[in-house]
Short mmCIF file of C-alpha atoms in Angstrom, two decimals:
data_model
loop_
_atom_site.label_atom_id
_atom_site.label_comp_id
_atom_site.label_asym_id
_atom_site.label_seq_id
_atom_site.Cartn_x
_atom_site.Cartn_y
_atom_site.Cartn_z
CA MET A 6 24.81 -4.54 -15.28
CA PRO A 7 22.82 -3.90 -12.09
CA ALA A 8 22.44 -0.28 -11.07
CA ALA A 9 24.63 1.03 -8.26
CA ALA A 10 23.05 0.88 -4.83
CA SER A 11 20.86 3.82 -3.84
CA PRO A 12 19.72 4.99 -0.39
CA PHE A 13 16.71 2.70 -0.86
CA THR A 14 18.26 -0.49 -2.21
CA ALA A 15 18.68 -2.17 1.17
CA ALA A 16 15.05 -1.50 2.12
CA TYR A 17 13.73 -2.79 -1.20
CA ASP A 18 15.90 -5.89 -0.89
CA ARG A 19 14.44 -6.58 2.57
CA LEU A 20 10.95 -6.05 1.19
CA HIS A 21 11.57 -8.63 -1.53
CA ALA A 22 13.06 -11.07 0.98
CA ALA A 23 9.92 -10.77 3.12
CA VAL A 24 7.49 -10.72 0.17
CA PRO A 25 9.06 -12.75 -2.67
CA ALA A 26 6.04 -11.98 -4.85
CA LEU A 27 7.06 -8.30 -4.99
CA ALA A 28 10.43 -7.30 -6.44
CA VAL A 29 11.58 -3.69 -6.91
CA THR A 30 14.04 -2.71 -9.62
CA GLU A 31 15.69 0.70 -9.41
CA LEU A 32 16.30 2.21 -12.85
CA SER A 33 19.65 3.76 -13.63
CA PRO A 34 19.72 7.39 -14.80
CA GLY A 35 18.59 7.50 -18.39
CA GLU A 36 17.38 3.90 -18.37
CA PRO A 37 13.92 3.66 -20.00
CA ALA A 38 11.02 2.41 -17.96
CA PRO A 39 9.98 -1.14 -18.85
CA ARG A 40 7.06 -1.54 -21.22
CA GLY A 41 5.14 -4.48 -22.63
CA ALA A 42 4.93 -7.98 -21.15
CA GLY A 43 2.54 -6.98 -18.38
CA TRP A 44 4.09 -3.62 -17.47
CA THR A 45 1.90 -0.58 -16.82
CA GLY A 46 3.21 2.88 -16.09
CA ALA A 47 1.61 4.62 -13.12
CA ALA A 48 1.35 7.78 -15.22
CA GLY A 49 -0.76 5.82 -17.69
CA LEU A 50 -3.10 4.71 -14.94
CA ALA A 51 -3.40 8.30 -13.73
CA ALA A 52 -4.24 9.43 -17.25
CA GLY A 53 -7.14 6.97 -17.44
CA GLY A 54 -8.38 6.04 -20.88
CA ALA A 55 -7.12 2.96 -22.68
CA THR A 56 -4.32 2.20 -20.21
CA LEU A 57 -6.73 2.06 -17.31
CA ASP A 58 -9.25 0.09 -19.40
CA SER A 59 -6.59 -2.53 -20.14
CA PHE A 60 -5.44 -2.63 -16.52
CA LEU A 61 -8.96 -3.23 -15.21
CA ALA A 62 -9.74 -5.83 -17.88
CA TRP A 63 -7.31 -8.12 -16.05
CA ASP A 64 -9.25 -7.70 -12.79
CA ASP A 65 -12.54 -8.27 -14.57
CA ALA A 66 -11.29 -11.53 -16.08
CA GLN A 67 -9.70 -12.64 -12.80
CA VAL A 68 -12.99 -12.37 -10.90
CA VAL A 69 -14.80 -14.49 -13.48
CA ARG A 70 -11.97 -17.03 -13.59
CA ASP A 71 -11.60 -17.39 -9.81
CA HIS A 72 -15.20 -16.95 -8.67
CA GLY A 73 -17.30 -18.00 -11.62
CA ARG A 74 -19.25 -14.78 -11.86
CA PRO A 75 -18.62 -11.22 -13.03
CA ALA A 76 -18.28 -8.33 -10.61
CA ARG A 77 -19.86 -4.92 -10.96
CA PRO A 78 -17.65 -2.40 -12.81
CA ASP A 79 -17.19 -0.29 -9.67
CA VAL A 80 -16.10 -3.38 -7.73
CA VAL A 81 -13.63 -4.32 -10.46
CA ALA A 82 -12.17 -0.81 -10.27
CA SER A 83 -11.89 -1.09 -6.49
CA PHE A 84 -9.99 -4.36 -6.83
CA GLY A 85 -7.67 -2.83 -9.41
CA LEU A 86 -6.90 0.20 -7.28
CA HIS A 87 -6.18 -1.96 -4.25
CA ARG A 88 -3.76 -4.17 -6.13
CA TYR A 89 -1.81 -1.19 -7.40
CA ALA A 90 -1.94 1.10 -4.36
CA TRP A 91 -1.00 -1.63 -1.86
CA ALA A 92 2.30 -2.19 -3.66
CA ALA A 93 2.92 1.46 -4.55
CA CYS A 94 2.59 2.64 -0.94
CA LEU A 95 5.27 0.16 0.13
CA LEU A 96 7.77 1.91 -2.14
CA ILE A 97 7.56 4.84 0.26
CA THR A 98 6.60 3.36 3.62
CA VAL A 99 9.15 0.52 3.71
CA PRO A 100 12.25 2.75 3.33
CA TRP A 101 10.78 5.05 5.96
CA PHE A 102 10.06 2.22 8.38
CA LEU A 103 13.37 0.43 7.94
CA ASP A 104 15.88 3.21 7.23
CA ARG A 105 14.14 6.51 7.99
CA ARG A 106 14.36 7.65 4.37
CA VAL A 107 11.37 8.91 2.39
CA PRO A 108 11.59 8.98 -1.43
CA ARG A 109 9.48 11.30 -3.54
CA LEU A 110 8.03 9.13 -6.32
CA PRO A 111 5.52 10.86 -8.59
CA VAL A 112 3.57 8.67 -10.99
CA THR A 113 6.13 9.35 -13.72
CA HIS A 114 8.70 7.40 -11.66
CA VAL A 115 6.87 4.08 -11.16
CA SER A 116 5.90 1.15 -13.36
CA TYR A 117 4.10 -2.00 -12.26
CA ASP A 118 3.87 -5.57 -13.52
CA ARG A 119 1.36 -7.25 -11.27
CA THR A 120 1.38 -10.56 -13.11
CA GLY A 121 5.12 -10.82 -12.53
CA GLY A 122 5.08 -9.19 -9.11
CA ARG A 123 7.53 -6.49 -10.17
CA MET A 124 7.84 -2.74 -9.76
CA ALA A 125 10.35 -0.50 -11.49
CA VAL A 126 11.27 2.77 -9.81
CA ARG A 127 13.16 5.71 -11.24
CA ARG A 128 15.65 7.11 -8.76
CA PRO A 129 13.94 9.95 -6.89
CA GLU A 130 15.16 13.47 -7.48
CA SER A 131 14.70 14.19 -3.79
CA PHE A 132 14.22 12.31 -0.56
CA ALA A 133 13.85 13.20 3.10
CA CYS A 134 16.00 11.90 5.92
CA LEU A 135 17.00 12.75 9.47
CA PRO A 136 20.10 14.55 10.72
CA GLY A 137 22.98 12.15 11.15
CA ASP A 138 21.90 9.85 8.33
CA PRO A 139 24.92 9.14 6.09
CA ALA A 140 22.60 9.65 3.11
CA ALA A 141 22.09 13.29 4.15
CA ALA A 142 25.22 14.23 2.18
CA LEU A 143 23.87 12.80 -1.08
CA PRO A 144 22.42 14.93 -3.88
CA GLY A 145 18.69 15.45 -3.46
CA ALA A 146 18.66 14.82 0.28
CA VAL A 147 16.29 17.02 2.29
CA VAL A 148 17.20 16.87 5.95
CA VAL A 149 14.24 17.32 8.27
CA PRO A 150 14.62 18.06 11.98
CA ASP A 151 12.78 15.22 13.67
CA GLU A 152 10.55 12.15 13.44
CA GLU A 153 7.31 14.10 13.17
CA ALA A 154 8.69 16.12 10.27
CA LEU A 155 9.70 12.85 8.62
CA ARG A 156 6.20 11.46 9.14
CA ALA A 157 4.84 14.55 7.41
CA GLU A 158 7.14 13.73 4.48
CA VAL A 159 5.70 10.20 4.31
CA ARG A 160 2.15 11.52 4.22
CA ALA A 161 3.06 14.08 1.55
CA ALA A 162 4.98 11.59 -0.61
CA VAL A 163 2.15 9.03 -0.59
CA ALA A 164 -0.43 11.71 -1.32
CA GLU A 165 1.66 13.10 -4.19
CA HIS A 166 1.79 9.67 -5.80
CA LEU A 167 -1.78 8.55 -5.14
CA GLU A 168 -3.73 11.74 -5.79
CA PRO A 169 -3.70 11.52 -9.62
CA VAL A 170 -4.26 7.75 -9.45
CA LEU A 171 -7.31 8.21 -7.21
CA ALA A 172 -8.63 10.89 -9.55
CA ALA A 173 -8.56 8.42 -12.44
CA PHE A 174 -10.01 5.44 -10.57
CA GLY A 175 -12.60 7.39 -8.57
CA PRO A 176 -15.32 7.85 -11.24
CA ARG A 177 -15.12 4.17 -12.16
CA MET A 178 -15.41 3.18 -8.50
CA ARG A 179 -18.31 5.61 -7.94
CA ARG A 180 -16.34 7.05 -5.03
CA ARG A 181 -14.73 10.38 -4.40
CA GLY A 182 -13.27 12.57 -1.68
CA ARG A 183 -13.21 11.02 1.75
CA ALA A 184 -14.16 7.54 0.49
CA LEU A 185 -11.16 7.43 -1.84
CA TRP A 186 -8.76 8.70 0.81
CA GLY A 187 -10.17 6.15 3.22
CA MET A 188 -8.99 3.50 0.80
CA ALA A 189 -5.59 5.21 0.62
CA THR A 190 -5.39 5.17 4.42
CA ASP A 191 -6.08 1.44 4.47
CA GLU A 192 -3.44 0.71 1.81
CA VAL A 193 -0.77 2.60 3.78
CA VAL A 194 -1.60 0.85 7.04
CA GLU A 195 -2.34 -2.69 5.92
CA GLY A 196 0.55 -2.92 3.49
CA LEU A 197 3.23 -1.95 6.00
CA TRP A 198 1.56 -3.91 8.81
CA TYR A 199 1.60 -7.03 6.65
CA VAL A 200 5.27 -6.65 5.73
CA ALA A 201 6.30 -5.89 9.31
CA ARG A 202 4.61 -9.06 10.58
CA LEU A 203 6.69 -11.05 8.11
CA LEU A 204 9.81 -9.41 9.54
CA GLY A 205 9.06 -10.75 13.03
CA GLU A 206 7.07 -9.91 16.14
CA PRO A 207 9.26 -6.98 17.31
CA GLU A 208 8.90 -5.27 13.94
CA ALA A 209 5.17 -6.01 13.86
CA ALA A 210 4.71 -4.32 17.24
CA ARG A 211 6.86 -1.38 16.16
CA ALA A 212 4.83 -0.99 12.97
CA VAL A 213 1.64 -0.61 14.98
CA ARG A 214 3.21 2.17 17.06
CA GLU A 215 4.72 3.88 14.03
CA LEU A 216 1.50 3.74 12.01
CA GLU A 217 -0.55 5.13 14.88
CA LEU A 218 1.79 8.12 14.94
CA LEU A 219 1.78 8.42 11.15
CA LEU A 220 -2.01 8.39 10.88
CA PRO A 221 -3.52 9.56 14.18
CA GLY A 222 -6.81 10.53 12.54
CA ALA A 223 -6.51 14.22 11.69
CA THR A 224 -4.06 14.20 8.79
CA ARG A 225 -5.78 15.34 5.62
CA PRO A 226 -6.27 14.24 2.96
CA TYR A 227 -6.24 10.84 4.71
CA ALA A 228 -9.51 9.71 6.21
CA GLY A 229 -9.46 8.05 9.59
CA SER A 230 -6.67 6.77 11.78
CA ALA A 231 -4.53 3.66 11.69
CA GLY A 232 -7.41 2.07 13.59
CA PHE A 233 -5.59 -0.60 15.59
CA ARG A 234 -7.19 -2.29 18.57
CA GLU A 235 -7.16 -5.62 20.38
CA LEU A 236 -9.86 -8.21 20.88
CA THR A 237 -9.74 -11.12 23.31
CA GLY A 238 -9.73 -14.67 22.04
CA PRO A 239 -11.62 -17.61 23.59
CA ASP A 240 -8.49 -18.55 25.56
CA GLY A 241 -7.95 -14.99 26.80
CA ALA A 242 -5.14 -14.29 24.35
CA PRO A 243 -5.04 -10.85 22.71
CA LEU A 244 -6.03 -10.74 19.04
CA PRO A 245 -4.70 -7.66 17.21
CA THR A 246 -7.00 -6.18 14.59
CA ARG A 247 -7.86 -2.83 13.09
CA ASP A 248 -10.92 -1.02 11.82
CA ARG A 249 -10.65 -0.27 8.12
CA ALA A 250 -11.68 3.16 6.92
CA SER A 251 -13.21 1.65 3.76
CA CYS A 252 -14.63 -1.55 2.35
CA CYS A 253 -12.87 -3.42 -0.46
CA MET A 254 -16.26 -4.62 -1.79
CA PHE A 255 -15.22 -8.27 -1.91
CA TYR A 256 -18.48 -9.17 -0.16
CA THR A 257 -20.30 -8.36 -3.42
CA VAL A 258 -18.52 -11.35 -5.00
CA ARG A 259 -18.53 -13.70 -2.00
CA PRO A 260 -20.92 -12.45 0.69
CA GLU A 261 -19.90 -15.21 3.12
CA ASP A 262 -16.20 -14.29 3.00
CA THR A 263 -15.36 -10.92 4.53
CA CYS A 264 -11.97 -9.98 5.93
CA ALA A 265 -11.28 -9.65 9.64
CA THR A 266 -10.77 -5.89 9.41
CA CYS A 267 -13.83 -5.18 7.26
CA PRO A 268 -16.22 -2.58 8.69
CA ARG A 269 -18.98 -5.10 7.92
CA THR A 270 -17.44 -7.76 10.19
CA CYS A 271 -18.73 -7.75 13.78
CA ASP A 272 -16.36 -8.46 16.66
CA SER A 273 -17.62 -11.99 17.28
CA ASP A 274 -16.93 -12.89 13.64
CA ARG A 275 -13.55 -11.18 13.82
CA ILE A 276 -12.61 -13.27 16.86
CA ALA A 277 -13.62 -16.44 15.05
CA LYS A 278 -11.64 -15.53 11.93
CA LEU A 279 -8.55 -14.42 13.86
CA THR A 280 -8.63 -17.48 16.11
CA ALA A 281 -8.87 -19.78 13.10
CA ALA A 282 -6.01 -17.95 11.38
CA ALA A 283 -3.83 -18.22 14.47
CA ALA A 284 -4.55 -21.93 14.77
CA ALA A 285 -3.63 -22.46 11.13
#
């Protein structure tokens, strides 16, 4: 039988409706986390060792299969971290963005099946919300006074989840400190921005405003700000973009194919890429 609805069910359902390739299952109390058949526990990733080796072997094989050449081990690790962290951050940022509720999800509470596009989440023992939220009366609710306090809860919840994961991936990526938290900053921003654009233009515009307030640029351990700005297309139309705090290293596999927000992409190339994407 499906688990009873939680304060986060509606947000996760909207996430799945917008991104069918990512489904979130909330585990009932006492229900074991899924294992086997592609599942990886986030705690296993954070522990490193054989679990992380197995997780990254998939990325290593995928690069060879899709691009006909192997990638450097640090690049493979960067790809693997991105694929996990992009989805994991949405478990926290989407409920905040849609319903103003922030779950605390340590690595022990999350499992991921990237081949099936599934995440399993253990019900959080605590979550933050605003005064007046009907969920404020539920067990585990932590009522914070205002929007800025709730943003601080988002930053803390993401950091709590990602810190041990970054510690495990970092040595394999040959990155540490600010470089790792720059990647975390990008995952928070680009994941929610992507989902919000699928929800429609008003939500996309709101996401930009919300993310600029969430990550204004001086919120440790995060490195950099949300980084949004606008360019002008050949027809004078505005082209929204952002400056990433880190590089995903995809250029080492296909040097001619960089993303429009890559720090290696100059503005003229960004305009060309964004104009082509808009036309498509």
